[in-house]
Structure formats: structure tokens, C-alpha cells
XYZ file of C-alpha atoms in Angstrom:
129
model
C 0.000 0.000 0.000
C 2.963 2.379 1.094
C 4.442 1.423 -2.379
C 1.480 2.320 -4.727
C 1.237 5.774 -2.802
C 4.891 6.695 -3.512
C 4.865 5.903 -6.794
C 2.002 8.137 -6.896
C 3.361 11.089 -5.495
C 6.376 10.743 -7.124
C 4.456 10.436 -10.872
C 2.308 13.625 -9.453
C 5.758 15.276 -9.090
C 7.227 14.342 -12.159
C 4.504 15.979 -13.913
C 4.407 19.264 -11.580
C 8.086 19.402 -12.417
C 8.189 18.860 -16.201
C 5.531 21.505 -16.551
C 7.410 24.010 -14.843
C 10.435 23.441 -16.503
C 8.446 23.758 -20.084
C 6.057 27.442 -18.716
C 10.204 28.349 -18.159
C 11.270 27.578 -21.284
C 8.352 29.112 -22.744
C 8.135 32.110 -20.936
C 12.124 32.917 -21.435
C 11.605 32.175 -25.409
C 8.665 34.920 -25.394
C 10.516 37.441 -23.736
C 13.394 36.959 -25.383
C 11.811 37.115 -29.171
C 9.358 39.437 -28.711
C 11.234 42.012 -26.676
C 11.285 45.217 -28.658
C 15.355 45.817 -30.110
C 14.945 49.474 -30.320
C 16.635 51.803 -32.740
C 19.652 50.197 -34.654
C 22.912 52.295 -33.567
C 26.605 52.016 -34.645
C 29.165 51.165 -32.044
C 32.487 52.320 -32.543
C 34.951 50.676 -30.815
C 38.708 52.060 -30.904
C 41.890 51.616 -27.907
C 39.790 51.925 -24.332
C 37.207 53.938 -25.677
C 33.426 53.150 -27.178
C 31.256 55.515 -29.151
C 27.559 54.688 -29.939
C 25.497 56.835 -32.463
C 22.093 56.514 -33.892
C 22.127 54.604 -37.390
C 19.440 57.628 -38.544
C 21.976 60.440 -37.149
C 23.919 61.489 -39.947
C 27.409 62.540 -38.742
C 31.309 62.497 -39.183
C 33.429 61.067 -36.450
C 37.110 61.034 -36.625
C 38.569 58.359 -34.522
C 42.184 58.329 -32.781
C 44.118 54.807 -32.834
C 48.044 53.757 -32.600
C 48.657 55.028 -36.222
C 46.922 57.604 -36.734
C 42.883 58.981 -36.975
C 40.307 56.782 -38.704
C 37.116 58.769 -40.417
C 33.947 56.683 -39.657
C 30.907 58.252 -41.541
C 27.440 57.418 -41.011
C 24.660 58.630 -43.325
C 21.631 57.257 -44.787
C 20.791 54.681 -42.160
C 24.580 53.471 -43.144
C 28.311 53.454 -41.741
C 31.547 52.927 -43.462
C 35.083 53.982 -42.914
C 35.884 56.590 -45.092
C 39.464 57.454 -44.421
C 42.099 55.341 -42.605
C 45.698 55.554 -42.389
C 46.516 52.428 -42.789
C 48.724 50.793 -46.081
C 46.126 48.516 -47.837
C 42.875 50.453 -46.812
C 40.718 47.261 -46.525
C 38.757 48.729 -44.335
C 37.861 50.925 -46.662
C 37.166 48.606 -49.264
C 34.916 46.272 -46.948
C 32.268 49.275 -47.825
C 29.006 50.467 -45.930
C 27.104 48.407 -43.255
C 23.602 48.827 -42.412
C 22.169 46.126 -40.846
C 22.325 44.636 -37.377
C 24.972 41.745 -37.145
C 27.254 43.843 -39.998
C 30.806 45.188 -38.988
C 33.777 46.570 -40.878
C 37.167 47.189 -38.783
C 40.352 48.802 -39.582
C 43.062 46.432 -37.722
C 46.065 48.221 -38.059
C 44.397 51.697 -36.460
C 42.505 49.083 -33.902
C 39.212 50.647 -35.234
C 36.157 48.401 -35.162
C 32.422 49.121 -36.215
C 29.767 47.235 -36.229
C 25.524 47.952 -35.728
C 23.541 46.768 -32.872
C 19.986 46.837 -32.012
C 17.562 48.081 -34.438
C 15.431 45.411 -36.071
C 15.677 41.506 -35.965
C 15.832 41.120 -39.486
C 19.492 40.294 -39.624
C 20.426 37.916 -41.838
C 21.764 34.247 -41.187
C 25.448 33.551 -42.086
C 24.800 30.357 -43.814
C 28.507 29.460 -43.312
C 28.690 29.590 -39.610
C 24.805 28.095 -39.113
């Protein structure tokens, strides 16, 4: 008798458990896909110091690094390095970003931009997925 009432608890608390663990998983996967991203800005990262601007904000920003200053221009909901003084200028030839997930960096001048936030309709890098 003893026996048959454990094993019926315990079943009861298998299922009080399971269901918790799934309204978790369920609750974390709502807030975390429907939580509103905000406005997409461009984060600028260069030495010890961080900029972030507003993707819509169109603006010039000269940025300092080890070899000299590095021109990051954002216009048109769209950022690109425009002037570097590094040799090969790669970073200048990686072009304009403008969608979350996107970056462009100049290595040499430790310059490194990328957007954040904005919408989620950034698109999957087949290669790494």
C-alpha cells in the first residue's frame, strides 16, 4: 500500500516538475523574441574607448588609434570607414554596413564598427549556421 502511494506522489511530481520546466522555457523564449530591439545604432569601438550613435543620425566622427585617426561616416541609415591611415585600406574597401549583425574594422588603427539593435531582421550567415 505504502508502495502504490509513492509511486504516486512521485508520478504527481514528475509531472508538476516537467511543466514548470516547459512554462520556463516558454516564458524565457517569449521574452526573449518578442522584446522590442529598439533603434539600430553604430558602435564604434577604438583603444579603451566606445562611441555609440544613432544609425538615422547622420554625422562624421574622426577616430584616434596607434597610427593615426580613422574617419567613420554614417549617413543614410549606413556606416563605413571613409578614411584610414593604414597601407592597404581594406577597411575601406569592406564598404558600408547597415544592418544589425554587420561590422567593418580597420586592424592596423585598432578601429572596429559594427551595428547593434535596431530590427531583428538580420540575416543568417549560412557558413557559420
Amino acid at each position: 500500500m505504502i508502495d502504490l502511494m509513492a509511486r504516486t506522489v512521485f508520478r504527481l511530481l514528475d509531472f508538476i516538475i516537467i511543466a514548470a520546466a516547459v512554462a520556463v522555457v516558454i516564458l524565457l523564449s517569449v521574452y526573449i523574441y518578442s522584446s522590442d530591439s529598439g533603434e539600430a545604432v553604430v558602435k564604434i569601438t577604438a583603444a579603451d574607448t566606445e562611441y555609440i550613435y544613432p544609425l538615422s543620425q547622420n554625422t562624421e566622427v574622426f577616430i584616434d588609434g596607434p597610427i593615426g585617426q580613422t574617419l567613420v561616416i554614417i549617413s543614410d541609415s549606413k556606416a563605413w570607414i571613409s578614411e584610414s591611415p593604414c597601407e592597404n585600406k581594406l577597411c575601406i574597401l569592406m564598404g558600408q554596413i547597415s544592418k544589425p549583425g554587420q561590422w567593418a574594422a580597420c586592424m592596423p588603427n585598432r578601429v572596429f564598427i559594427s551595428i547593434e539593435g535596431g530590427s531583428d531582421d538580420q540575416e543568417i550567415d549560412v557558413l557559420s549556421y
